[in-house]
Amino acid sequence: MSRTLTSAPVRWIRRWWPDALGGLLAVIYAMPSLWYPFAKDHPIHWYIAQRLLEGELPYVSALSTKPPGVFVVLSAATVVLGDSMATVRIVDLVFLGLAGWLAVTFRMPRANGLVAPARSPGELGAAWVLAATFHYTFFDFSDTGHPELWQGTFMLASLWLLVRSPDRRVSPRRALAAGAVAMCAVTFKHVAFTTGVLAGGVILWWGLSRREAREPLRNAALFSGAVFATLGLVLLPWALSGAFDVLWESMVEFILRYARKSGPMGIGRRGPIPFLTYDHGLFATLAAAAALVAGLAVCRAQRNRHELRVGSLVLLSCLVALLSIAIQKRALYSFVWTYYFVTLVPFLVLAVSWGLRAQSIRRGLSHLAIAVSLMAAFFWYQPKGTHQADHTYLREHQSFWPYLIGRRSAEEHHAPHRDGPLEDFNRLSVVGAYINTRAQPGDTLCVDGWVMMLYQMTELRCPSRFLYGDGARRTPEWRAEYRQMLQREPPTFFVTFGLRPRVRQLMARGYTRHDIEFEDAWYTVLERPRDQ
């Protein structure tokens, strides 16, 4: 008995040490991201999540095109992890861990319930290394921390629930769960509905291919019912509070207007899709495609119909993920929206993991070695950041570790963390620090553009639901609403830029002016007199 008790921990260590090693490498690789500041959209998500914690429904206090699941996740993460810019980065890391696990366990059991091939030690660690590699090497600080990763993970999870059905026989419980999870993916980004369509089609096809009708129709009905039931639960708070019109305005009217102004699909446009270029994400996509195609070829040559079915679903899921990106149009012709491609990360991991397994590479340590080799190759290859063309993840690491031990200043380390001359973390930190020296309890703030990071830096509320002013994508009605706010509830502080007309307008109403100038940026902080 003592021999058995002694050998059990040894067996456990032998089984899990390769995965633990891969997980440790992934966390170390991801560490610089935990010190990333906010970029353009992050402050909106943070602001609405904070208001949700205070009991305000999303879209009542601030307008956004993101569905409510984004704010639920961020508010829950804030409760657990605290309020900081690092919170959303930790959420990313958790979702990467989940995506890696889903990719490795994306296997269809036989009719007897046994999974073949069984997972070997090191495969999970390899998937975690791949997830960190694809996410952090090819997407910079501005592209990460968005709900696209969470959306992609839930899209994969919905299909995972189906592929785990023994011999393609989907149980009613799995159909219900897959429908609910597919709808949860839509609560992060509307375009995730594409996976719901695929999952519903898979349920029908698997049943009909066995020349059965009753079972697949029942499961498809259960899947659809779970989708609509989950949707109903999501909509319920707005319906009960009488704020459904606000939800409709943000989630339907605003998004349709946004889509109409998104530009062409890219048909007739010269040049490749920006993300799929030599200096950016091309080789990540090619590596995943090569592994997947090789796996399909081996399965076909071996006449392994069971694994070929799994591989076909992997291929379809990757194509559907790409479709969800293409629907949004903008990512096809501009680097500004390359973060849409973060949706692919879980599916890139899935393609490589399944491809290696299908090629009869059974030893998990071999998977881990290949994953680490890819990490090293891509790391040294240095794909460029989409917002800072001369900054790479290798340079991020070279700056981060000296910064962590105090040999590099925060200002030096954060110098590349900027979306433009105005959306610059270091510069906005100076503006935020100035406002904090002047602010008093109950003060409010408005900003005139994409410098919404100031809301987080100052923790001041905006009296308007238009967090970045009355400029881009505003209707005449919305502009009128914003200007009425300036009359009825003038903010204590208004941050704009030196030559804009609003400077003169507010100074005529008694606001005082303080300019903060840099070489290629000029911020104007307007402050309302306390007696007004």
PDB file of N, CA and C in Angstrom, residues 404-500:
ATOM      1  N   LEU A 404      10.456  46.459 -14.984  1.00  0.00           N
ATOM      2  CA  LEU A 404       9.937  45.739 -13.822  1.00  0.00           C
ATOM      3  C   LEU A 404      10.905  45.798 -12.646  1.00  0.00           C
ATOM      4  N   ILE A 405      12.205  45.791 -12.922  1.00  0.00           N
ATOM      5  CA  ILE A 405      13.188  45.808 -11.833  1.00  0.00           C
ATOM      6  C   ILE A 405      13.710  47.219 -11.544  1.00  0.00           C
ATOM      7  N   GLY A 406      13.098  48.233 -12.166  1.00  0.00           N
ATOM      8  CA  GLY A 406      13.428  49.612 -11.836  1.00  0.00           C
ATOM      9  C   GLY A 406      14.561  50.221 -12.622  1.00  0.00           C
ATOM     10  N   ARG A 407      15.014  49.568 -13.673  1.00  0.00           N
ATOM     11  CA  ARG A 407      16.114  50.110 -14.475  1.00  0.00           C
ATOM     12  C   ARG A 407      15.628  50.901 -15.690  1.00  0.00           C
ATOM     13  N   ARG A 408      14.342  51.015 -15.827  1.00  0.00           N
ATOM     14  CA  ARG A 408      13.757  51.787 -16.923  1.00  0.00           C
ATOM     15  C   ARG A 408      12.545  52.518 -16.363  1.00  0.00           C
ATOM     16  N   SER A 409      12.399  53.777 -16.694  1.00  0.00           N
ATOM     17  CA  SER A 409      11.300  54.564 -16.134  1.00  0.00           C
ATOM     18  C   SER A 409       9.973  54.181 -16.781  1.00  0.00           C
ATOM     19  N   ALA A 410       8.888  54.489 -16.072  1.00  0.00           N
ATOM     20  CA  ALA A 410       7.555  54.218 -16.612  1.00  0.00           C
ATOM     21  C   ALA A 410       7.325  55.001 -17.899  1.00  0.00           C
ATOM     22  N   GLU A 411       7.809  56.226 -17.938  1.00  0.00           N
ATOM     23  CA  GLU A 411       7.622  57.042 -19.139  1.00  0.00           C
ATOM     24  C   GLU A 411       8.338  56.432 -20.339  1.00  0.00           C
ATOM     25  N   GLU A 412       9.554  55.924 -20.125  1.00  0.00           N
ATOM     26  CA  GLU A 412      10.289  55.285 -21.219  1.00  0.00           C
ATOM     27  C   GLU A 412       9.581  54.015 -21.675  1.00  0.00           C
ATOM     28  N   HIS A 413       9.115  53.223 -20.707  1.00  0.00           N
ATOM     29  CA  HIS A 413       8.479  51.956 -21.066  1.00  0.00           C
ATOM     30  C   HIS A 413       7.180  52.174 -21.827  1.00  0.00           C
ATOM     31  N   HIS A 414       6.402  53.162 -21.432  1.00  0.00           N
ATOM     32  CA  HIS A 414       5.089  53.373 -22.049  1.00  0.00           C
ATOM     33  C   HIS A 414       5.145  54.267 -23.284  1.00  0.00           C
ATOM     34  N   ALA A 415       6.320  54.685 -23.692  1.00  0.00           N
ATOM     35  CA  ALA A 415       6.421  55.569 -24.858  1.00  0.00           C
ATOM     36  C   ALA A 415       5.764  54.991 -26.116  1.00  0.00           C
ATOM     37  N   PRO A 416       5.888  53.680 -26.392  1.00  0.00           N
ATOM     38  CA  PRO A 416       5.239  53.149 -27.608  1.00  0.00           C
ATOM     39  C   PRO A 416       3.735  52.934 -27.451  1.00  0.00           C
ATOM     40  N   HIS A 417       3.207  53.071 -26.246  1.00  0.00           N
ATOM     41  CA  HIS A 417       1.797  52.761 -26.003  1.00  0.00           C
ATOM     42  C   HIS A 417       0.932  53.974 -26.351  1.00  0.00           C
ATOM     43  N   ARG A 418       0.707  54.124 -27.627  1.00  0.00           N
ATOM     44  CA  ARG A 418      -0.053  55.270 -28.123  1.00  0.00           C
ATOM     45  C   ARG A 418      -0.742  54.884 -29.426  1.00  0.00           C
ATOM     46  N   ASP A 419      -1.952  55.375 -29.622  1.00  0.00           N
ATOM     47  CA  ASP A 419      -2.669  55.175 -30.881  1.00  0.00           C
ATOM     48  C   ASP A 419      -2.491  56.361 -31.817  1.00  0.00           C
ATOM     49  N   GLY A 420      -1.868  57.404 -31.329  1.00  0.00           N
ATOM     50  CA  GLY A 420      -1.655  58.610 -32.110  1.00  0.00           C
ATOM     51  C   GLY A 420      -1.117  59.695 -31.205  1.00  0.00           C
ATOM     52  N   PRO A 421      -0.847  60.876 -31.736  1.00  0.00           N
ATOM     53  CA  PRO A 421      -0.282  61.956 -30.911  1.00  0.00           C
ATOM     54  C   PRO A 421      -1.156  62.328 -29.721  1.00  0.00           C
ATOM     55  N   LEU A 422      -2.473  62.239 -29.875  1.00  0.00           N
ATOM     56  CA  LEU A 422      -3.375  62.621 -28.788  1.00  0.00           C
ATOM     57  C   LEU A 422      -3.696  61.443 -27.880  1.00  0.00           C
ATOM     58  N   GLU A 423      -3.840  60.242 -28.469  1.00  0.00           N
ATOM     59  CA  GLU A 423      -4.172  59.048 -27.681  1.00  0.00           C
ATOM     60  C   GLU A 423      -2.883  58.412 -27.178  1.00  0.00           C
ATOM     61  N   ASP A 424      -2.163  59.134 -26.354  1.00  0.00           N
ATOM     62  CA  ASP A 424      -0.844  58.762 -25.862  1.00  0.00           C
ATOM     63  C   ASP A 424      -0.923  58.611 -24.344  1.00  0.00           C
ATOM     64  N   PHE A 425      -0.577  57.431 -23.827  1.00  0.00           N
ATOM     65  CA  PHE A 425      -0.734  57.163 -22.400  1.00  0.00           C
ATOM     66  C   PHE A 425       0.084  58.129 -21.548  1.00  0.00           C
ATOM     67  N   ASN A 426       1.346  58.358 -21.911  1.00  0.00           N
ATOM     68  CA  ASN A 426       2.184  59.257 -21.113  1.00  0.00           C
ATOM     69  C   ASN A 426       1.611  60.673 -21.078  1.00  0.00           C
ATOM     70  N   ARG A 427       1.178  61.160 -22.210  1.00  0.00           N
ATOM     71  CA  ARG A 427       0.663  62.525 -22.269  1.00  0.00           C
ATOM     72  C   ARG A 427      -0.668  62.651 -21.522  1.00  0.00           C
ATOM     73  N   LEU A 428      -1.527  61.663 -21.693  1.00  0.00           N
ATOM     74  CA  LEU A 428      -2.807  61.708 -20.986  1.00  0.00           C
ATOM     75  C   LEU A 428      -2.617  61.558 -19.482  1.00  0.00           C
ATOM     76  N   SER A 429      -1.543  60.885 -19.078  1.00  0.00           N
ATOM     77  CA  SER A 429      -1.246  60.794 -17.645  1.00  0.00           C
ATOM     78  C   SER A 429      -0.952  62.175 -17.069  1.00  0.00           C
ATOM     79  N   VAL A 430      -0.273  63.011 -17.844  1.00  0.00           N
ATOM     80  CA  VAL A 430       0.008  64.383 -17.403  1.00  0.00           C
ATOM     81  C   VAL A 430      -1.295  65.175 -17.293  1.00  0.00           C
ATOM     82  N   VAL A 431      -2.156  65.034 -18.300  1.00  0.00           N
ATOM     83  CA  VAL A 431      -3.443  65.745 -18.273  1.00  0.00           C
ATOM     84  C   VAL A 431      -4.293  65.256 -17.103  1.00  0.00           C
ATOM     85  N   GLY A 432      -4.349  63.937 -16.920  1.00  0.00           N
ATOM     86  CA  GLY A 432      -5.127  63.382 -15.816  1.00  0.00           C
ATOM     87  C   GLY A 432      -4.609  63.826 -14.463  1.00  0.00           C
ATOM     88  N   ALA A 433      -3.281  63.885 -14.320  1.00  0.00           N
ATOM     89  CA  ALA A 433      -2.699  64.323 -13.045  1.00  0.00           C
ATOM     90  C   ALA A 433      -3.065  65.777 -12.755  1.00  0.00           C
ATOM     91  N   TYR A 434      -3.077  66.614 -13.793  1.00  0.00           N
ATOM     92  CA  TYR A 434      -3.459  68.016 -13.582  1.00  0.00           C
ATOM     93  C   TYR A 434      -4.912  68.108 -13.105  1.00  0.00           C
ATOM     94  N   ILE A 435      -5.805  67.373 -13.757  1.00  0.00           N
ATOM     95  CA  ILE A 435      -7.221  67.417 -13.359  1.00  0.00           C
ATOM     96  C   ILE A 435      -7.388  66.917 -11.931  1.00  0.00           C
ATOM     97  N   ASN A 436      -6.650  65.872 -11.566  1.00  0.00           N
ATOM     98  CA  ASN A 436      -6.768  65.319 -10.211  1.00  0.00           C
ATOM     99  C   ASN A 436      -6.338  66.319  -9.141  1.00  0.00           C
ATOM    100  N   THR A 437      -5.404  67.204  -9.483  1.00  0.00           N
ATOM    101  CA  THR A 437      -4.993  68.217  -8.498  1.00  0.00           C
ATOM    102  C   THR A 437      -6.068  69.282  -8.300  1.00  0.00           C
ATOM    103  N   ARG A 438      -6.990  69.383  -9.254  1.00  0.00           N
ATOM    104  CA  ARG A 438      -8.023  70.417  -9.201  1.00  0.00           C
ATOM    105  C   ARG A 438      -9.397  69.867  -8.822  1.00  0.00           C
ATOM    106  N   ALA A 439      -9.600  68.577  -9.006  1.00  0.00           N
ATOM    107  CA  ALA A 439     -10.938  68.001  -8.860  1.00  0.00           C
ATOM    108  C   ALA A 439     -11.377  67.923  -7.407  1.00  0.00           C
ATOM    109  N   GLN A 440     -12.677  68.015  -7.211  1.00  0.00           N
ATOM    110  CA  GLN A 440     -13.312  67.883  -5.902  1.00  0.00           C
ATOM    111  C   GLN A 440     -14.442  66.865  -6.009  1.00  0.00           C
ATOM    112  N   PRO A 441     -14.891  66.311  -4.884  1.00  0.00           N
ATOM    113  CA  PRO A 441     -15.997  65.347  -4.927  1.00  0.00           C
ATOM    114  C   PRO A 441     -17.221  65.934  -5.629  1.00  0.00           C
ATOM    115  N   GLY A 442     -17.812  65.137  -6.517  1.00  0.00           N
ATOM    116  CA  GLY A 442     -18.990  65.582  -7.255  1.00  0.00           C
ATOM    117  C   GLY A 442     -18.692  66.252  -8.573  1.00  0.00           C
ATOM    118  N   ASP A 443     -17.414  66.495  -8.875  1.00  0.00           N
ATOM    119  CA  ASP A 443     -17.054  67.102 -10.153  1.00  0.00           C
ATOM    120  C   ASP A 443     -17.332  66.128 -11.297  1.00  0.00           C
ATOM    121  N   THR A 444     -17.481  66.687 -12.502  1.00  0.00           N
ATOM    122  CA  THR A 444     -17.738  65.883 -13.694  1.00  0.00           C
ATOM    123  C   THR A 444     -16.749  66.263 -14.790  1.00  0.00           C
ATOM    124  N   LEU A 445     -16.715  65.426 -15.828  1.00  0.00           N
ATOM    125  CA  LEU A 445     -15.733  65.605 -16.899  1.00  0.00           C
ATOM    126  C   LEU A 445     -16.353  65.232 -18.237  1.00  0.00           C
ATOM    127  N   CYS A 446     -16.050  66.005 -19.271  1.00  0.00           N
ATOM    128  CA  CYS A 446     -16.351  65.655 -20.653  1.00  0.00           C
ATOM    129  C   CYS A 446     -15.062  65.765 -21.460  1.00  0.00           C
ATOM    130  N   VAL A 447     -14.925  64.916 -22.469  1.00  0.00           N
ATOM    131  CA  VAL A 447     -13.762  64.989 -23.353  1.00  0.00           C
ATOM    132  C   VAL A 447     -14.257  65.119 -24.783  1.00  0.00           C
ATOM    133  N   ASP A 448     -13.457  65.767 -25.587  1.00  0.00           N
ATOM    134  CA  ASP A 448     -13.835  66.089 -26.961  1.00  0.00           C
ATOM    135  C   ASP A 448     -13.018  65.228 -27.917  1.00  0.00           C
ATOM    136  N   GLY A 449     -13.278  63.917 -27.940  1.00  0.00           N
ATOM    137  CA  GLY A 449     -12.524  63.026 -28.813  1.00  0.00           C
ATOM    138  C   GLY A 449     -12.148  61.734 -28.116  1.00  0.00           C
ATOM    139  N   TRP A 450     -11.215  60.985 -28.736  1.00  0.00           N
ATOM    140  CA  TRP A 450     -10.864  59.646 -28.259  1.00  0.00           C
ATOM    141  C   TRP A 450      -9.777  59.701 -27.183  1.00  0.00           C
ATOM    142  N   VAL A 451     -10.007  60.503 -26.159  1.00  0.00           N
ATOM    143  CA  VAL A 451      -9.076  60.565 -25.030  1.00  0.00           C
ATOM    144  C   VAL A 451      -9.817  60.148 -23.760  1.00  0.00           C
ATOM    145  N   MET A 452     -10.673  59.145 -23.904  1.00  0.00           N
ATOM    146  CA  MET A 452     -11.553  58.728 -22.807  1.00  0.00           C
ATOM    147  C   MET A 452     -10.821  58.024 -21.677  1.00  0.00           C
ATOM    148  N   MET A 453      -9.538  57.729 -21.873  1.00  0.00           N
ATOM    149  CA  MET A 453      -8.739  57.185 -20.788  1.00  0.00           C
ATOM    150  C   MET A 453      -8.761  58.111 -19.568  1.00  0.00           C
ATOM    151  N   LEU A 454      -9.026  59.377 -19.806  1.00  0.00           N
ATOM    152  CA  LEU A 454      -9.070  60.350 -18.708  1.00  0.00           C
ATOM    153  C   LEU A 454     -10.178  60.034 -17.709  1.00  0.00           C
ATOM    154  N   TYR A 455     -11.239  59.388 -18.151  1.00  0.00           N
ATOM    155  CA  TYR A 455     -12.301  59.010 -17.206  1.00  0.00           C
ATOM    156  C   TYR A 455     -11.766  58.031 -16.167  1.00  0.00           C
ATOM    157  N   GLN A 456     -10.949  57.081 -16.623  1.00  0.00           N
ATOM    158  CA  GLN A 456     -10.384  56.105 -15.684  1.00  0.00           C
ATOM    159  C   GLN A 456      -9.309  56.747 -14.825  1.00  0.00           C
ATOM    160  N   MET A 457      -8.512  57.616 -15.397  1.00  0.00           N
ATOM    161  CA  MET A 457      -7.426  58.249 -14.653  1.00  0.00           C
ATOM    162  C   MET A 457      -7.945  59.186 -13.568  1.00  0.00           C
ATOM    163  N   THR A 458      -9.081  59.832 -13.831  1.00  0.00           N
ATOM    164  CA  THR A 458      -9.620  60.801 -12.870  1.00  0.00           C
ATOM    165  C   THR A 458     -10.781  60.244 -12.053  1.00  0.00           C
ATOM    166  N   GLU A 459     -11.390  59.161 -12.543  1.00  0.00           N
ATOM    167  CA  GLU A 459     -12.576  58.559 -11.914  1.00  0.00           C
ATOM    168  C   GLU A 459     -13.728  59.559 -11.813  1.00  0.00           C
ATOM    169  N   LEU A 460     -13.795  60.466 -12.777  1.00  0.00           N
ATOM    170  CA  LEU A 460     -14.896  61.426 -12.838  1.00  0.00           C
ATOM    171  C   LEU A 460     -15.960  60.933 -13.816  1.00  0.00           C
ATOM    172  N   ARG A 461     -17.202  61.189 -13.498  1.00  0.00           N
ATOM    173  CA  ARG A 461     -18.300  60.802 -14.359  1.00  0.00           C
ATOM    174  C   ARG A 461     -18.533  61.851 -15.433  1.00  0.00           C
ATOM    175  N   CYS A 462     -19.142  61.400 -16.522  1.00  0.00           N
ATOM    176  CA  CYS A 462     -19.534  62.306 -17.595  1.00  0.00           C
ATOM    177  C   CYS A 462     -21.036  62.562 -17.489  1.00  0.00           C
ATOM    178  N   PRO A 463     -21.487  63.816 -17.549  1.00  0.00           N
ATOM    179  CA  PRO A 463     -22.922  64.102 -17.466  1.00  0.00           C
ATOM    180  C   PRO A 463     -23.694  63.712 -18.720  1.00  0.00           C
ATOM    181  N   SER A 464     -22.978  63.288 -19.770  1.00  0.00           N
ATOM    182  CA  SER A 464     -23.617  62.881 -21.019  1.00  0.00           C
ATOM    183  C   SER A 464     -23.366  61.400 -21.270  1.00  0.00           C
ATOM    184  N   ARG A 465     -24.228  60.766 -22.056  1.00  0.00           N
ATOM    185  CA  ARG A 465     -23.980  59.374 -22.440  1.00  0.00           C
ATOM    186  C   ARG A 465     -23.066  59.283 -23.653  1.00  0.00           C
ATOM    187  N   PHE A 466     -22.712  60.418 -24.250  1.00  0.00           N
ATOM    188  CA  PHE A 466     -21.782  60.452 -25.370  1.00  0.00           C
ATOM    189  C   PHE A 466     -20.389  60.752 -24.818  1.00  0.00           C
ATOM    190  N   LEU A 467     -19.661  59.709 -24.512  1.00  0.00           N
ATOM    191  CA  LEU A 467     -18.415  59.872 -23.761  1.00  0.00           C
ATOM    192  C   LEU A 467     -17.342  60.605 -24.541  1.00  0.00           C
ATOM    193  N   TYR A 468     -17.378  60.542 -25.863  1.00  0.00           N
ATOM    194  CA  TYR A 468     -16.321  61.214 -26.618  1.00  0.00           C
ATOM    195  C   TYR A 468     -16.841  62.421 -27.391  1.00  0.00           C
ATOM    196  N   GLY A 469     -17.919  63.021 -26.912  1.00  0.00           N
ATOM    197  CA  GLY A 469     -18.358  64.287 -27.473  1.00  0.00           C
ATOM    198  C   GLY A 469     -19.453  64.141 -28.507  1.00  0.00           C
ATOM    199  N   ASP A 470     -19.653  65.186 -29.263  1.00  0.00           N
ATOM    200  CA  ASP A 470     -20.748  65.220 -30.235  1.00  0.00           C
ATOM    201  C   ASP A 470     -20.225  65.213 -31.661  1.00  0.00           C
ATOM    202  N   GLY A 471     -19.090  64.544 -31.863  1.00  0.00           N
ATOM    203  CA  GLY A 471     -18.475  64.525 -33.189  1.00  0.00           C
ATOM    204  C   GLY A 471     -18.873  63.327 -34.021  1.00  0.00           C
ATOM    205  N   ALA A 472     -17.967  62.365 -34.151  1.00  0.00           N
ATOM    206  CA  ALA A 472     -18.118  61.258 -35.091  1.00  0.00           C
ATOM    207  C   ALA A 472     -19.399  60.464 -34.856  1.00  0.00           C
ATOM    208  N   ARG A 473     -20.033  60.083 -35.976  1.00  0.00           N
ATOM    209  CA  ARG A 473     -21.203  59.200 -35.993  1.00  0.00           C
ATOM    210  C   ARG A 473     -22.361  59.733 -35.150  1.00  0.00           C
ATOM    211  N   ARG A 474     -22.491  61.029 -35.070  1.00  0.00           N
ATOM    212  CA  ARG A 474     -23.579  61.617 -34.303  1.00  0.00           C
ATOM    213  C   ARG A 474     -24.682  62.116 -35.250  1.00  0.00           C
ATOM    214  N   THR A 475     -25.911  61.859 -34.896  1.00  0.00           N
ATOM    215  CA  THR A 475     -27.046  62.382 -35.649  1.00  0.00           C
ATOM    216  C   THR A 475     -27.321  63.810 -35.184  1.00  0.00           C
ATOM    217  N   PRO A 476     -28.089  64.573 -35.958  1.00  0.00           N
ATOM    218  CA  PRO A 476     -28.460  65.918 -35.488  1.00  0.00           C
ATOM    219  C   PRO A 476     -29.160  65.882 -34.136  1.00  0.00           C
ATOM    220  N   GLU A 477     -29.969  64.838 -33.903  1.00  0.00           N
ATOM    221  CA  GLU A 477     -30.670  64.727 -32.623  1.00  0.00           C
ATOM    222  C   GLU A 477     -29.688  64.503 -31.481  1.00  0.00           C
ATOM    223  N   TRP A 478     -28.696  63.664 -31.713  1.00  0.00           N
ATOM    224  CA  TRP A 478     -27.708  63.389 -30.664  1.00  0.00           C
ATOM    225  C   TRP A 478     -26.849  64.618 -30.389  1.00  0.00           C
ATOM    226  N   ARG A 479     -26.500  65.343 -31.447  1.00  0.00           N
ATOM    227  CA  ARG A 479     -25.720  66.567 -31.233  1.00  0.00           C
ATOM    228  C   ARG A 479     -26.522  67.575 -30.416  1.00  0.00           C
ATOM    229  N   ALA A 480     -27.812  67.671 -30.724  1.00  0.00           N
ATOM    230  CA  ALA A 480     -28.666  68.592 -29.964  1.00  0.00           C
ATOM    231  C   ALA A 480     -28.768  68.158 -28.505  1.00  0.00           C
ATOM    232  N   GLU A 481     -28.865  66.856 -28.276  1.00  0.00           N
ATOM    233  CA  GLU A 481     -28.925  66.346 -26.903  1.00  0.00           C
ATOM    234  C   GLU A 481     -27.646  66.685 -26.144  1.00  0.00           C
ATOM    235  N   TYR A 482     -26.505  66.544 -26.823  1.00  0.00           N
ATOM    236  CA  TYR A 482     -25.222  66.831 -26.172  1.00  0.00           C
ATOM    237  C   TYR A 482     -25.120  68.316 -25.820  1.00  0.00           C
ATOM    238  N   ARG A 483     -25.543  69.163 -26.707  1.00  0.00           N
ATOM    239  CA  ARG A 483     -25.433  70.599 -26.457  1.00  0.00           C
ATOM    240  C   ARG A 483     -26.421  71.060 -25.385  1.00  0.00           C
ATOM    241  N   GLN A 484     -27.568  70.388 -25.310  1.00  0.00           N
ATOM    242  CA  GLN A 484     -28.494  70.680 -24.214  1.00  0.00           C
ATOM    243  C   GLN A 484     -27.878  70.298 -22.873  1.00  0.00           C
ATOM    244  N   MET A 485     -27.113  69.193 -22.862  1.00  0.00           N
ATOM    245  CA  MET A 485     -26.416  68.797 -21.638  1.00  0.00           C
ATOM    246  C   MET A 485     -25.441  69.882 -21.211  1.00  0.00           C
ATOM    247  N   LEU A 486     -24.717  70.450 -22.179  1.00  0.00           N
ATOM    248  CA  LEU A 486     -23.759  71.505 -21.849  1.00  0.00           C
ATOM    249  C   LEU A 486     -24.452  72.720 -21.235  1.00  0.00           C
ATOM    250  N   GLN A 487     -25.705  72.931 -21.596  1.00  0.00           N
ATOM    251  CA  GLN A 487     -26.452  74.047 -21.019  1.00  0.00           C
ATOM    252  C   GLN A 487     -27.023  73.697 -19.646  1.00  0.00           C
ATOM    253  N   ARG A 488     -27.609  72.499 -19.516  1.00  0.00           N
ATOM    254  CA  ARG A 488     -28.299  72.124 -18.276  1.00  0.00           C
ATOM    255  C   ARG A 488     -27.341  71.636 -17.197  1.00  0.00           C
ATOM    256  N   GLU A 489     -26.376  70.779 -17.602  1.00  0.00           N
ATOM    257  CA  GLU A 489     -25.446  70.172 -16.644  1.00  0.00           C
ATOM    258  C   GLU A 489     -24.009  70.378 -17.112  1.00  0.00           C
ATOM    259  N   PRO A 490     -23.538  71.587 -17.204  1.00  0.00           N
ATOM    260  CA  PRO A 490     -22.180  71.819 -17.711  1.00  0.00           C
ATOM    261  C   PRO A 490     -21.148  71.091 -16.859  1.00  0.00           C
ATOM    262  N   PRO A 491     -20.231  70.364 -17.495  1.00  0.00           N
ATOM    263  CA  PRO A 491     -19.235  69.619 -16.726  1.00  0.00           C
ATOM    264  C   PRO A 491     -18.265  70.551 -16.014  1.00  0.00           C
ATOM    265  N   THR A 492     -17.691  70.044 -14.939  1.00  0.00           N
ATOM    266  CA  THR A 492     -16.684  70.835 -14.227  1.00  0.00           C
ATOM    267  C   THR A 492     -15.445  71.012 -15.088  1.00  0.00           C
ATOM    268  N   PHE A 493     -15.052  69.932 -15.758  1.00  0.00           N
ATOM    269  CA  PHE A 493     -13.870  69.967 -16.624  1.00  0.00           C
ATOM    270  C   PHE A 493     -14.275  69.538 -18.033  1.00  0.00           C
ATOM    271  N   PHE A 494     -13.682  70.191 -19.013  1.00  0.00           N
ATOM    272  CA  PHE A 494     -13.900  69.816 -20.408  1.00  0.00           C
ATOM    273  C   PHE A 494     -12.534  69.802 -21.080  1.00  0.00           C
ATOM    274  N   VAL A 495     -12.138  68.641 -21.594  1.00  0.00           N
ATOM    275  CA  VAL A 495     -10.832  68.505 -22.241  1.00  0.00           C
ATOM    276  C   VAL A 495     -11.039  68.494 -23.748  1.00  0.00           C
ATOM    277  N   THR A 496     -10.421  69.438 -24.417  1.00  0.00           N
ATOM    278  CA  THR A 496     -10.497  69.524 -25.865  1.00  0.00           C
ATOM    279  C   THR A 496      -9.112  69.901 -26.390  1.00  0.00           C
ATOM    280  N   PHE A 497      -9.063  70.457 -27.583  1.00  0.00           N
ATOM    281  CA  PHE A 497      -7.781  70.747 -28.216  1.00  0.00           C
ATOM    282  C   PHE A 497      -7.791  72.185 -28.712  1.00  0.00           C
ATOM    283  N   GLY A 498      -6.668  72.845 -28.610  1.00  0.00           N
ATOM    284  CA  GLY A 498      -6.531  74.287 -28.631  1.00  0.00           C
ATOM    285  C   GLY A 498      -7.318  75.086 -29.626  1.00  0.00           C
ATOM    286  N   LEU A 499      -7.421  74.659 -30.878  1.00  0.00           N
ATOM    287  CA  LEU A 499      -8.026  75.496 -31.908  1.00  0.00           C
ATOM    288  C   LEU A 499      -9.486  75.157 -32.178  1.00  0.00           C
ATOM    289  N   ARG A 500     -10.072  74.271 -31.405  1.00  0.00           N
ATOM    290  CA  ARG A 500     -11.461  73.887 -31.660  1.00  0.00           C
ATOM    291  C   ARG A 500     -12.414  74.978 -31.168  1.00  0.00           C
TER     292      ARG A 500
END
